[in-house]
Structure formats: structure tokens, C-alpha cells
Amino acid sequence: MNMDSILCDELLQEIFRRLPPPSAAAVSLVCKRWLHLLRSSTTSLSVCLIEPPFIPLFSSFLSFHPFLSTVSVTITPTVDSSDQLLNSVASSCPNLRHLRFLNGPVSTLSLFSLSVSCPNLVSLAVTLFRPLSFLWVPPFGCLKELSIYPAGNSGEFDYGDFYGSCELNLESLLLTGIKSGDKGVGFLWRNCKKVTTLKLISCEEVGDQGSFLGFLQCLEGLQELELRTCRTIADGVLLKLAENCDMLNSLLVYDGGSKEGLFHFLTQSKCGNLQNLDLRLPLDLDNNHLTAAAENLGSLRSLRLQSCCLVTGEGLKILGNAMADGLEELALINCDVVERESGLLTTLGQDLKRLRKLDLSFNDMLLDKELISMLVSCNSLNELKVRGCKKLTNLSMVSLTKCCKKLQSVDVMYCCGIEAHGVELFVLNSPKLRLLQVEENKVSDVARTWASNKFIEVVP
């Protein structure tokens, strides 16, 4: 009897849902039935095109996937027919809940149309013309996550503050490239009273002068804030954050914040529940900041530092000692203090025995003996990243098998000194391993077979 005739449609669809994405192409070629069932079981689709599609054909392609709930559309280069493409997605995918559409600025009219066609949309990422208008947001009653990328100028009338009040259900908001003349942003600040996650990227201001009071109100309920390359506003935001927000539990600052601004936040902040602190490229960060964090951030569970050239071992030791009972994640990425001060990792390992995640990526001169001296004490690690640590060798892989039996995820990409033999030994002797990131040419046939049998994902 033909196996295909035994398996019912529902069982095949469930199998297809569990297959990795690369398997879809092979499945679709088996027979027409499998192709139909694959399409009807597909709920997520990412489309990347190198030139604008013929709209009717694009609509027809989408219609073959009737149960899509997540769609991402990317076209390079940016096209002028963004409204038509968005209307095509809206009309073909009525069950959409997540949409990422960043092919070019879309008009307010097309977004109104999207709100009618896809009323259950939960998250939306879209590019808008200036002047920014958000009259189209209230009709999206289910929208929880909104990401806005301004580009170009439509020449339309600037409605600015000619907005009424309308409380929005947004919980997460991402804004990029906001300038002082963007009056429309004030509408979001005044009406996003439920926002708990705010991400600002390359923003010169938070809108016009009238938007500032609304922005302060928005800060009060924040639980997570990211400031990426917002140099002109970082200090001001940190100042107001320290004064107005006591619910924050996660803060990321990338390339922004002066020495004084960061120190004021760390010493004066009311964020007693701050658990995650991520500082990337803070050129002025020094031991005084680490000491302030050690004294005032007792709830910290995760600390990530990247490219901190003024920090020394003394500051890190003070921090490690103060947070010995709570810190579960530590990242020292491209921090030359790791290579410069011998014995630092040994001390940190002895203090931070509760560490679950450790990231020492891109410390080019990190040696085996320094890493191993830390791993001996970190028996609870389940995630380790040493990507780009070129001096590490197979000795580190041997040590991992002996000291870190709970490891589930390991990244050893671009570690020139680690060879296929070391990778094979690690794979064969790591009972909890589920994810290994390493170059494909370092994975032997034996290691690949073992990984397949033990459901270990090997990612090049």
C-alpha cells in the first residue's frame, strides 16, 4: 500500500509544520497533494525579491497560502509601488497578525485600507513619508507592536498636533530617525500609556517641543528601553528616566551617553528593579560607573559590556564581588581588559558561580589558560560565546567537556585555533548540547552524524 495514501491531510500538515524551512522546497516537489498541503499549513512567509514583482502574480502567489499569519516583504532596491504591494498583501492575507513591510514609504490611505483588511494585526513595521502622520493607528484595535521608519517627504499638509486624544493599545514602540520637526510623534507619546517597551534608533530628538511632556509621561510605565546611536538625546533621556521611571527592568545604550549622564543614571536612578544592563561602545565608561552599579543595582541579573576601553580589572572585580549571588549573565565583548589583565577571569569565575550565560566574543588575544581558569568555577553555564577569539585552541574544547556539563548552546565561530578534532570531541561528550555555531569545515562526518542523532543543531 502507498504510504502517501495512509497518511491523512491533518497528519501530513502537522509533519510539515515541524520541518525546518529549507525542507519546504523538497516537500513541494513530491506531488500536487503535498504542495497543496504544504501551502495550507504555512503560517509564516518571508519574501525577498531583487526587483519589483508583477502585482497580479504576487497576489496570486500569496493567495496560495490561505493561513498566513506572519509576512515579511523585502525588495531591493526600494520601489515606488509600495502602496500597491501593501494593498496586495492586505487583500490576500486577511488572517495576518504580524507584518514587516519596509520596501518604501507607504501612504496614510493604504494603511487605512490595511486596518480594514487585516483587523487582527498585532505587530506592524512600516516605512512612512514625512511629515509623519499617525491618524491611521487608532483603527488598528489589536495592534500591540509598532515600528516606524521615516523616509522621504510626501509634500502633504503637516497635521502636527491637529490630533484628538485616543488611547492606543500599543505595548511596544520602535522609532528611528526622529527629528525636532516631527510634530506627529507627540500624538504617540500622549496616547501610548500602555507602552512598556521603547526602542529609539538614530533619533536626534523625541519630536517637536510640544511633544516633550507627552514623552515624559510615556517614560513612567516603561519596563524596557533601548537607545541606539541617539547621541544628542541620550543624556537627556537618561536624566528623565532616572527621575520618572521606577519600573524599568532592562536598559540598552549603544553609542550614546556621556560620562556624566551615565554616572547620574547609575547613582540617582529610581529603577530598583533593573535586571538587565547592556552598554555598547560607551567610550567614557570607567571603574567609577562599575562601582556605582555595584552599589545601586542590587537586582541586576544580566550585565553586557562591549568595547569598554577605560574599564580595568579592579572595577570588574568590585562588580563581580558585589553581584556574586545574583548575576546570571555576563558579556565582556571586545573588552581589552580581558586580555590585558591576567587572572581577571579566574577571579570573576570564583565570584560569579551562578553564571548561566557567558559571552567573551572578539577578545582576539584571549588564551586557553585564562578561559579555562574561569570555566573551572562556572559549572552552571548553559550558554557560552567565544566567537572571534582567535588564540583559543582545542584545549578549551576539552575543558568544556570536563567543566561545563550543562552547556546547551556554544558559539566558537572564527576561532582559528580550534580544529575539527576539538569540535568532534566536544560534540561527542556534551550530553546537554542543543546548538553549536561553528564553521562547516570543522564538523567531521562523525560529529555531524552524532549531532543529527542527538538533535543537536549545527549552525555555520
Short mmCIF file of C-alpha atoms in Angstrom, two decimals:
data_model
loop_
_atom_site.label_atom_id
_atom_site.label_comp_id
_atom_site.label_asym_id
_atom_site.label_seq_id
_atom_site.Cartn_x
_atom_site.Cartn_y
_atom_site.Cartn_z
CA MET A 1 0.00 0.00 0.00
CA ASN A 2 1.22 3.52 -0.86
CA MET A 3 2.40 5.31 2.29
CA ASP A 4 1.04 8.59 0.92
CA SER A 5 -2.50 7.20 0.89
CA ILE A 6 -2.23 6.08 4.53
CA LEU A 7 -1.36 9.48 5.93
CA CYS A 8 -4.32 11.80 6.34
CA ASP A 9 -4.14 15.50 5.45
CA GLU A 10 -4.09 16.65 9.06
CA LEU A 11 -1.15 14.40 9.96
CA LEU A 12 0.86 15.50 6.92
CA GLN A 13 0.23 19.15 7.70
CA GLU A 14 1.40 18.66 11.27
CA ILE A 15 4.58 17.00 9.97
CA PHE A 16 5.17 19.85 7.52
CA ARG A 17 4.82 22.42 10.30
CA ARG A 18 7.61 20.74 12.23
CA LEU A 19 10.07 20.55 9.32
CA PRO A 20 12.91 23.11 9.11
CA PRO A 21 12.33 25.84 6.47
CA PRO A 22 14.95 24.50 4.00
CA SER A 23 12.90 21.30 3.65
CA ALA A 24 9.94 23.13 2.12
CA ALA A 25 11.40 23.17 -1.40
CA ALA A 26 11.88 19.38 -1.42
CA VAL A 27 8.41 18.70 0.01
CA SER A 28 6.73 20.88 -2.60
CA LEU A 29 8.17 18.75 -5.43
CA VAL A 30 6.85 15.37 -4.24
CA CYS A 31 3.33 15.68 -5.64
CA LYS A 32 0.47 18.15 -6.08
CA ARG A 33 -1.22 16.98 -2.89
CA TRP A 34 1.87 17.63 -0.81
CA LEU A 35 2.34 21.03 -2.45
CA HIS A 36 -1.24 21.99 -1.61
CA LEU A 37 -0.96 20.74 1.98
CA LEU A 38 2.40 22.47 2.46
CA ARG A 39 0.92 25.79 1.35
CA SER A 40 -2.16 25.39 3.51
CA SER A 41 -0.02 24.55 6.56
CA THR A 42 2.32 27.52 6.07
CA THR A 43 1.63 30.30 8.56
CA SER A 44 4.86 32.30 8.21
CA LEU A 45 6.38 33.61 4.99
CA SER A 46 9.41 35.80 4.26
CA VAL A 47 9.71 37.12 0.71
CA CYS A 48 12.92 38.73 -0.55
CA LEU A 49 12.91 39.98 -4.15
CA ILE A 50 15.66 41.62 -6.21
CA GLU A 51 13.20 43.53 -8.40
CA PRO A 52 9.55 44.65 -8.12
CA PRO A 53 7.07 41.83 -8.77
CA PHE A 54 4.18 41.87 -11.19
CA ILE A 55 1.37 42.72 -8.75
CA PRO A 56 -1.27 40.20 -10.02
CA LEU A 57 1.26 37.37 -9.88
CA PHE A 58 2.39 38.43 -6.42
CA SER A 59 -1.23 38.46 -5.20
CA SER A 60 -1.80 35.04 -6.72
CA PHE A 61 1.30 33.68 -5.01
CA LEU A 62 0.11 34.94 -1.63
CA SER A 63 -3.38 33.54 -2.16
CA PHE A 64 -1.89 30.03 -2.40
CA HIS A 65 -1.08 30.36 1.32
CA PRO A 66 -4.51 30.98 2.87
CA PHE A 67 -3.48 30.71 6.53
CA LEU A 68 -0.59 33.14 6.64
CA SER A 69 -0.36 35.00 9.94
CA THR A 70 3.20 36.36 9.63
CA VAL A 71 4.58 38.02 6.49
CA SER A 72 7.83 39.87 5.79
CA VAL A 73 8.33 41.51 2.39
CA THR A 74 11.69 42.91 1.31
CA ILE A 75 12.55 44.24 -2.13
CA THR A 76 15.93 45.62 -3.16
CA PRO A 77 16.11 48.34 -4.31
CA THR A 78 13.26 50.36 -2.80
CA VAL A 79 10.29 50.54 -5.17
CA ASP A 80 7.78 53.26 -6.00
CA SER A 81 4.85 50.84 -5.97
CA SER A 82 4.87 50.27 -2.21
CA ASP A 83 1.18 51.17 -1.83
CA GLN A 84 0.18 48.66 -4.48
CA LEU A 85 2.27 45.93 -2.88
CA LEU A 86 0.87 46.66 0.57
CA ASN A 87 -2.69 46.56 -0.80
CA SER A 88 -1.86 43.23 -2.44
CA VAL A 89 -0.66 41.79 0.88
CA ALA A 90 -3.69 43.18 2.71
CA SER A 91 -6.23 41.75 0.27
CA SER A 92 -4.52 38.33 0.00
CA CYS A 93 -3.78 37.72 3.69
CA PRO A 94 -6.87 38.54 5.80
CA ASN A 95 -5.57 36.46 8.75
CA LEU A 96 -2.37 38.47 9.16
CA ARG A 97 -1.21 39.13 12.69
CA HIS A 98 2.41 40.15 12.05
CA LEU A 99 3.58 42.23 9.08
CA ARG A 100 7.01 43.64 8.29
CA PHE A 101 6.87 45.81 5.16
CA LEU A 102 9.92 48.02 4.62
CA ASN A 103 10.13 48.38 0.84
CA GLY A 104 9.47 52.11 0.67
CA PRO A 105 7.27 54.77 2.26
CA VAL A 106 3.56 53.96 2.17
CA SER A 107 0.68 56.42 2.25
CA THR A 108 -1.81 57.00 5.03
CA LEU A 109 -4.61 55.85 2.73
CA SER A 110 -3.01 52.42 2.16
CA LEU A 111 -2.60 51.99 5.92
CA PHE A 112 -6.27 52.78 6.49
CA SER A 113 -7.05 50.11 3.91
CA LEU A 114 -4.76 47.67 5.73
CA SER A 115 -6.61 48.26 9.01
CA VAL A 116 -9.87 47.22 7.32
CA SER A 117 -8.47 44.17 5.50
CA CYS A 118 -6.37 42.89 8.43
CA PRO A 119 -8.23 43.86 11.62
CA ASN A 120 -6.35 41.31 13.76
CA LEU A 121 -2.89 42.72 13.09
CA VAL A 122 -0.81 42.58 16.29
CA SER A 123 2.58 43.85 15.08
CA LEU A 124 3.47 46.15 12.20
CA ALA A 125 6.78 47.50 10.87
CA VAL A 126 6.44 50.06 8.11
CA THR A 127 8.21 53.00 6.42
CA LEU A 128 6.39 56.36 6.37
CA PHE A 129 6.65 59.62 4.48
CA ARG A 130 7.34 62.87 6.27
CA PRO A 131 5.60 64.83 7.67
CA LEU A 132 4.74 61.95 9.98
CA SER A 133 1.05 61.28 10.47
CA PHE A 134 -0.45 58.72 12.82
CA LEU A 135 -4.15 59.22 12.13
CA TRP A 136 -4.18 55.67 10.75
CA VAL A 137 -3.08 53.99 14.03
CA PRO A 138 -6.33 54.07 16.11
CA PRO A 139 -8.30 51.82 13.69
CA PHE A 140 -5.82 49.01 14.39
CA GLY A 141 -7.59 47.96 17.58
CA CYS A 142 -5.46 44.84 18.17
CA LEU A 143 -2.08 46.42 17.40
CA LYS A 144 0.45 45.85 20.21
CA GLU A 145 3.81 46.39 18.48
CA LEU A 146 4.61 49.25 16.09
CA SER A 147 7.91 50.00 14.32
CA ILE A 148 8.25 53.21 12.29
CA TYR A 149 10.99 54.08 9.79
CA PRO A 150 10.62 57.61 8.34
CA ALA A 151 11.94 58.25 4.81
CA GLY A 152 11.37 60.94 2.22
CA ASN A 153 8.83 63.75 2.15
CA SER A 154 5.39 63.45 0.61
CA GLY A 155 4.77 67.19 0.48
CA GLU A 156 1.41 66.67 2.17
CA PHE A 157 -0.03 69.03 4.79
CA ASP A 158 1.60 68.64 8.20
CA TYR A 159 -1.24 67.86 10.60
CA GLY A 160 1.18 68.19 13.52
CA ASP A 161 -0.86 68.47 16.70
CA PHE A 162 -4.24 68.53 14.99
CA TYR A 163 -4.89 65.17 16.58
CA GLY A 164 -7.54 64.29 19.08
CA SER A 165 -6.96 62.08 22.09
CA CYS A 166 -7.30 58.37 21.57
CA GLU A 167 -5.78 55.85 23.95
CA LEU A 168 -3.85 53.25 21.97
CA ASN A 169 -3.28 49.63 22.93
CA LEU A 170 0.39 49.69 21.89
CA GLU A 171 2.76 47.92 24.27
CA SER A 172 5.96 48.10 22.19
CA LEU A 173 7.13 51.06 20.11
CA LEU A 174 10.21 51.41 17.87
CA LEU A 175 11.04 54.76 16.25
CA THR A 176 14.00 55.55 14.01
CA GLY A 177 15.44 58.84 12.81
CA ILE A 178 13.05 61.13 14.69
CA LYS A 179 13.88 64.84 14.28
CA SER A 180 12.87 68.04 16.04
CA GLY A 181 10.33 68.89 13.35
CA ASP A 182 8.37 65.64 13.62
CA LYS A 183 5.26 67.06 15.26
CA GLY A 184 3.13 63.98 14.74
CA VAL A 185 5.18 61.94 17.22
CA GLY A 186 3.53 63.91 20.03
CA PHE A 187 0.30 62.04 19.33
CA LEU A 188 2.04 58.74 20.08
CA TRP A 189 3.65 59.99 23.29
CA ARG A 190 0.34 61.34 24.63
CA ASN A 191 -1.73 58.29 23.78
CA CYS A 192 0.67 55.36 24.29
CA LYS A 193 0.00 54.97 28.01
CA LYS A 194 0.36 51.19 27.88
CA VAL A 195 3.80 51.10 26.25
CA THR A 196 6.27 49.00 28.27
CA THR A 197 8.99 48.62 25.60
CA LEU A 198 10.51 51.62 23.80
CA LYS A 199 13.31 51.50 21.23
CA LEU A 200 14.82 54.66 19.75
CA ILE A 201 17.32 54.33 16.91
CA SER A 202 19.35 57.21 15.42
CA CYS A 203 16.95 59.80 16.83
CA GLU A 204 18.06 63.44 17.05
CA GLU A 205 15.05 64.44 19.17
CA VAL A 206 11.83 62.96 20.52
CA GLY A 207 9.71 65.22 18.30
CA ASP A 208 8.95 68.93 18.44
CA GLN A 209 8.95 70.98 21.66
CA GLY A 210 5.29 70.25 22.30
CA SER A 211 5.97 66.51 22.27
CA PHE A 212 8.30 66.51 25.26
CA LEU A 213 5.71 66.44 28.06
CA GLY A 214 3.97 63.51 26.41
CA PHE A 215 7.33 61.74 26.13
CA LEU A 216 7.91 62.14 29.89
CA GLN A 217 4.51 60.56 30.60
CA CYS A 218 5.42 57.65 28.35
CA LEU A 219 8.62 57.03 30.35
CA GLU A 220 6.76 56.41 33.60
CA GLY A 221 5.48 52.95 32.73
CA LEU A 222 8.49 51.70 30.76
CA GLN A 223 9.96 48.31 31.56
CA GLU A 224 12.43 48.10 28.68
CA LEU A 225 14.33 50.91 26.90
CA GLU A 226 16.87 50.83 24.05
CA LEU A 227 18.83 53.88 22.87
CA ARG A 228 20.90 53.13 19.77
CA THR A 229 23.12 55.87 18.30
CA CYS A 230 20.96 58.59 19.86
CA ARG A 231 23.90 60.77 20.86
CA THR A 232 22.09 64.11 21.04
CA ILE A 233 19.29 62.90 23.32
CA ALA A 234 20.85 60.04 25.30
CA ASP A 235 21.89 62.14 28.32
CA GLY A 236 18.54 63.91 28.49
CA VAL A 237 16.61 60.66 28.26
CA LEU A 238 18.77 59.03 30.96
CA LEU A 239 18.26 62.07 33.21
CA LYS A 240 14.47 61.96 32.90
CA LEU A 241 14.49 58.17 33.12
CA ALA A 242 16.24 58.34 36.49
CA GLU A 243 13.65 60.85 37.74
CA ASN A 244 10.43 59.45 36.30
CA CYS A 245 10.73 55.69 35.86
CA ASP A 246 10.75 53.18 38.69
CA MET A 247 9.52 50.13 36.74
CA LEU A 248 12.43 49.75 34.31
CA ASN A 249 14.00 46.28 34.28
CA SER A 250 16.06 46.44 31.06
CA LEU A 251 18.26 49.21 29.59
CA LEU A 252 20.43 49.16 26.48
CA VAL A 253 22.59 52.14 25.43
CA TYR A 254 24.57 51.83 22.22
CA ASP A 255 26.99 54.60 21.19
CA GLY A 256 25.50 57.34 23.33
CA GLY A 257 25.52 58.77 26.84
CA SER A 258 28.33 60.89 28.25
CA LYS A 259 30.44 60.03 31.27
CA GLU A 260 28.34 62.34 33.45
CA GLY A 261 25.00 61.18 32.02
CA LEU A 262 25.70 57.50 32.64
CA PHE A 263 27.07 58.18 36.13
CA HIS A 264 24.00 60.24 37.08
CA PHE A 265 21.68 57.44 35.98
CA LEU A 266 23.65 54.77 37.84
CA THR A 267 23.75 56.78 41.08
CA GLN A 268 20.37 58.54 41.05
CA SER A 269 18.07 56.11 39.29
CA LYS A 270 14.86 55.00 40.97
CA CYS A 271 14.89 51.81 38.88
CA GLY A 272 15.31 49.47 41.81
CA ASN A 273 14.17 46.51 39.74
CA LEU A 274 16.69 46.93 36.89
CA GLN A 275 17.77 43.41 35.93
CA ASN A 276 19.40 43.82 32.51
CA LEU A 277 22.04 46.44 31.68
CA ASP A 278 23.64 46.48 28.21
CA LEU A 279 26.23 49.17 27.41
CA ARG A 280 27.76 49.01 23.94
CA LEU A 281 30.56 51.32 22.86
CA PRO A 282 30.34 53.58 25.94
CA LEU A 283 33.72 55.26 25.36
CA ASP A 284 33.66 57.12 28.69
CA LEU A 285 32.65 54.18 30.88
CA ASP A 286 35.20 53.62 33.64
CA ASN A 287 35.58 51.99 37.06
CA ASN A 288 33.51 54.70 38.77
CA HIS A 289 30.50 53.61 36.75
CA LEU A 290 31.03 49.95 37.64
CA THR A 291 31.38 50.83 41.32
CA ALA A 292 28.15 52.84 41.16
CA ALA A 293 26.40 49.89 39.51
CA ALA A 294 27.72 47.55 42.19
CA GLU A 295 26.37 49.83 44.94
CA ASN A 296 22.98 50.73 43.45
CA LEU A 297 21.86 47.94 41.12
CA GLY A 298 21.41 45.08 43.51
CA SER A 299 18.74 43.42 41.35
CA LEU A 300 20.97 43.14 38.27
CA ARG A 301 20.87 39.69 36.66
CA SER A 302 22.49 40.44 33.31
CA LEU A 303 25.41 42.75 32.51
CA ARG A 304 26.68 43.20 28.97
CA LEU A 305 29.66 45.45 28.18
CA GLN A 306 31.09 45.96 24.72
CA SER A 307 34.22 47.89 23.68
CA CYS A 308 34.80 49.44 27.12
CA CYS A 309 38.41 50.59 26.80
CA LEU A 310 38.67 52.55 30.10
CA VAL A 311 37.44 49.78 32.39
CA THR A 312 40.10 47.90 34.39
CA GLY A 313 40.15 44.64 36.28
CA GLU A 314 39.70 46.44 39.59
CA GLY A 315 36.29 47.77 38.59
CA LEU A 316 35.12 44.41 37.26
CA LYS A 317 36.28 42.62 40.40
CA ILE A 318 34.34 45.05 42.60
CA LEU A 319 31.26 44.47 40.48
CA GLY A 320 31.70 40.70 40.43
CA ASN A 321 32.11 40.53 44.21
CA ALA A 322 29.03 42.70 44.82
CA MET A 323 26.83 40.66 42.49
CA ALA A 324 28.12 37.21 43.33
CA ASP A 325 24.70 35.98 44.43
CA GLY A 326 22.60 37.41 41.61
CA LEU A 327 24.39 37.83 38.27
CA GLU A 328 23.42 35.09 35.80
CA GLU A 329 24.68 36.59 32.53
CA LEU A 330 27.96 38.37 31.82
CA ALA A 331 29.23 39.67 28.47
CA LEU A 332 32.63 41.30 28.01
CA ILE A 333 32.76 41.70 24.23
CA ASN A 334 35.85 43.21 22.66
CA CYS A 335 36.98 44.48 26.06
CA ASP A 336 40.78 44.56 26.08
CA VAL A 337 40.85 44.31 29.86
CA VAL A 338 40.05 40.61 29.40
CA GLU A 339 43.32 40.16 27.51
CA ARG A 340 45.33 42.81 29.35
CA GLU A 341 44.96 41.65 32.96
CA SER A 342 46.00 38.09 33.71
CA GLY A 343 43.94 36.37 36.40
CA LEU A 344 40.89 38.60 35.97
CA LEU A 345 38.70 35.83 34.56
CA THR A 346 39.83 33.49 37.34
CA THR A 347 38.58 35.93 39.99
CA LEU A 348 35.31 36.59 38.15
CA GLY A 349 34.68 32.86 37.80
CA GLN A 350 35.23 32.29 41.53
CA ASP A 351 32.81 35.10 42.44
CA LEU A 352 30.13 34.52 39.80
CA LYS A 353 29.41 30.85 40.29
CA ARG A 354 25.73 31.33 39.39
CA LEU A 355 26.52 32.40 35.83
CA ARG A 356 24.31 30.75 33.22
CA LYS A 357 25.44 32.75 30.18
CA LEU A 358 28.95 33.98 29.34
CA ASP A 359 29.97 35.96 26.25
CA LEU A 360 33.65 36.75 25.68
CA SER A 361 33.42 37.22 21.91
CA PHE A 362 36.01 39.11 19.86
CA ASN A 363 38.70 39.21 22.51
CA ASP A 364 41.35 38.34 19.92
CA MET A 365 44.19 37.61 22.35
CA LEU A 366 42.24 35.57 24.91
CA LEU A 367 44.31 32.49 25.80
CA ASP A 368 43.23 28.98 26.73
CA LYS A 369 44.62 29.19 30.26
CA GLU A 370 42.64 32.35 31.05
CA LEU A 371 39.35 30.94 29.76
CA ILE A 372 39.88 27.55 31.38
CA SER A 373 40.68 29.15 34.74
CA MET A 374 37.23 30.74 34.69
CA LEU A 375 35.35 27.72 33.37
CA VAL A 376 36.61 25.58 36.25
CA SER A 377 34.37 27.59 38.60
CA CYS A 378 31.41 28.12 36.24
CA ASN A 379 29.83 24.69 36.41
CA SER A 380 26.31 26.01 35.83
CA LEU A 381 26.91 27.57 32.39
CA ASN A 382 24.35 26.64 29.74
CA GLU A 383 25.42 29.18 27.10
CA LEU A 384 28.94 30.19 26.05
CA LYS A 385 30.08 32.51 23.24
CA VAL A 386 33.74 32.96 22.34
CA ARG A 387 33.23 33.97 18.70
CA GLY A 388 36.31 35.57 17.17
CA CYS A 389 38.70 34.56 19.98
CA LYS A 390 41.49 33.58 17.60
CA LYS A 391 44.01 32.35 20.18
CA LEU A 392 41.80 29.64 21.66
CA THR A 393 42.68 26.05 20.75
CA ASN A 394 41.36 22.52 21.20
CA LEU A 395 42.43 22.68 24.86
CA SER A 396 39.46 24.95 25.56
CA MET A 397 37.09 22.46 23.94
CA VAL A 398 38.48 19.66 26.10
CA SER A 399 38.00 21.81 29.19
CA LEU A 400 34.38 22.49 28.23
CA THR A 401 33.61 18.79 28.19
CA LYS A 402 35.07 18.37 31.68
CA CYS A 403 33.89 21.52 33.48
CA CYS A 404 30.63 22.58 31.81
CA LYS A 405 28.38 19.54 31.56
CA LYS A 406 25.22 21.68 31.39
CA LEU A 407 26.12 23.59 28.21
CA GLN A 408 23.25 23.76 25.73
CA SER A 409 24.48 26.47 23.34
CA VAL A 410 28.07 27.20 22.25
CA ASP A 411 29.45 29.66 19.68
CA VAL A 412 33.06 29.08 18.52
CA MET A 413 32.83 30.73 15.11
CA TYR A 414 36.04 32.32 13.80
CA CYS A 415 38.21 30.71 16.46
CA CYS A 416 41.17 29.90 14.21
CA GLY A 417 42.96 27.71 16.75
CA ILE A 418 40.02 25.36 17.30
CA GLU A 419 40.13 22.46 14.84
CA ALA A 420 37.77 19.73 13.67
CA HIS A 421 39.16 17.23 16.18
CA GLY A 422 38.36 19.55 19.09
CA VAL A 423 34.86 20.18 17.78
CA GLU A 424 34.24 16.45 17.37
CA LEU A 425 35.44 15.70 20.88
CA PHE A 426 33.18 18.40 22.31
CA VAL A 427 30.09 17.24 20.40
CA LEU A 428 30.57 13.61 21.45
CA ASN A 429 30.99 14.49 25.12
CA SER A 430 28.39 17.20 25.73
CA PRO A 431 25.17 15.48 26.84
CA LYS A 432 23.05 18.65 27.10
CA LEU A 433 24.22 20.36 23.88
CA ARG A 434 21.45 21.55 21.55
CA LEU A 435 23.08 24.31 19.47
CA LEU A 436 26.63 24.65 18.15
CA GLN A 437 27.78 27.55 15.99
CA VAL A 438 30.98 26.67 14.13
CA GLU A 439 32.37 26.72 10.60
CA GLU A 440 31.07 23.87 8.46
CA ASN A 441 34.55 22.68 7.50
CA LYS A 442 35.28 21.96 11.18
CA VAL A 443 32.40 19.50 11.53
CA SER A 444 33.57 15.95 10.79
CA ASP A 445 31.26 13.26 9.46
CA VAL A 446 31.33 11.59 12.88
CA ALA A 447 30.34 14.81 14.65
CA ARG A 448 27.63 15.55 12.08
CA THR A 449 26.09 12.10 12.44
CA TRP A 450 26.18 12.27 16.23
CA ALA A 451 24.63 15.75 16.19
CA SER A 452 21.84 14.54 13.94
CA ASN A 453 21.08 11.55 16.15
CA LYS A 454 21.09 13.68 19.31
CA PHE A 455 19.03 16.54 17.80
CA ILE A 456 21.93 18.99 18.04
CA GLU A 457 21.59 21.89 15.62
CA VAL A 458 24.89 22.83 13.97
CA VAL A 459 24.82 26.34 12.51
CA PRO A 460 27.65 27.62 10.28
#
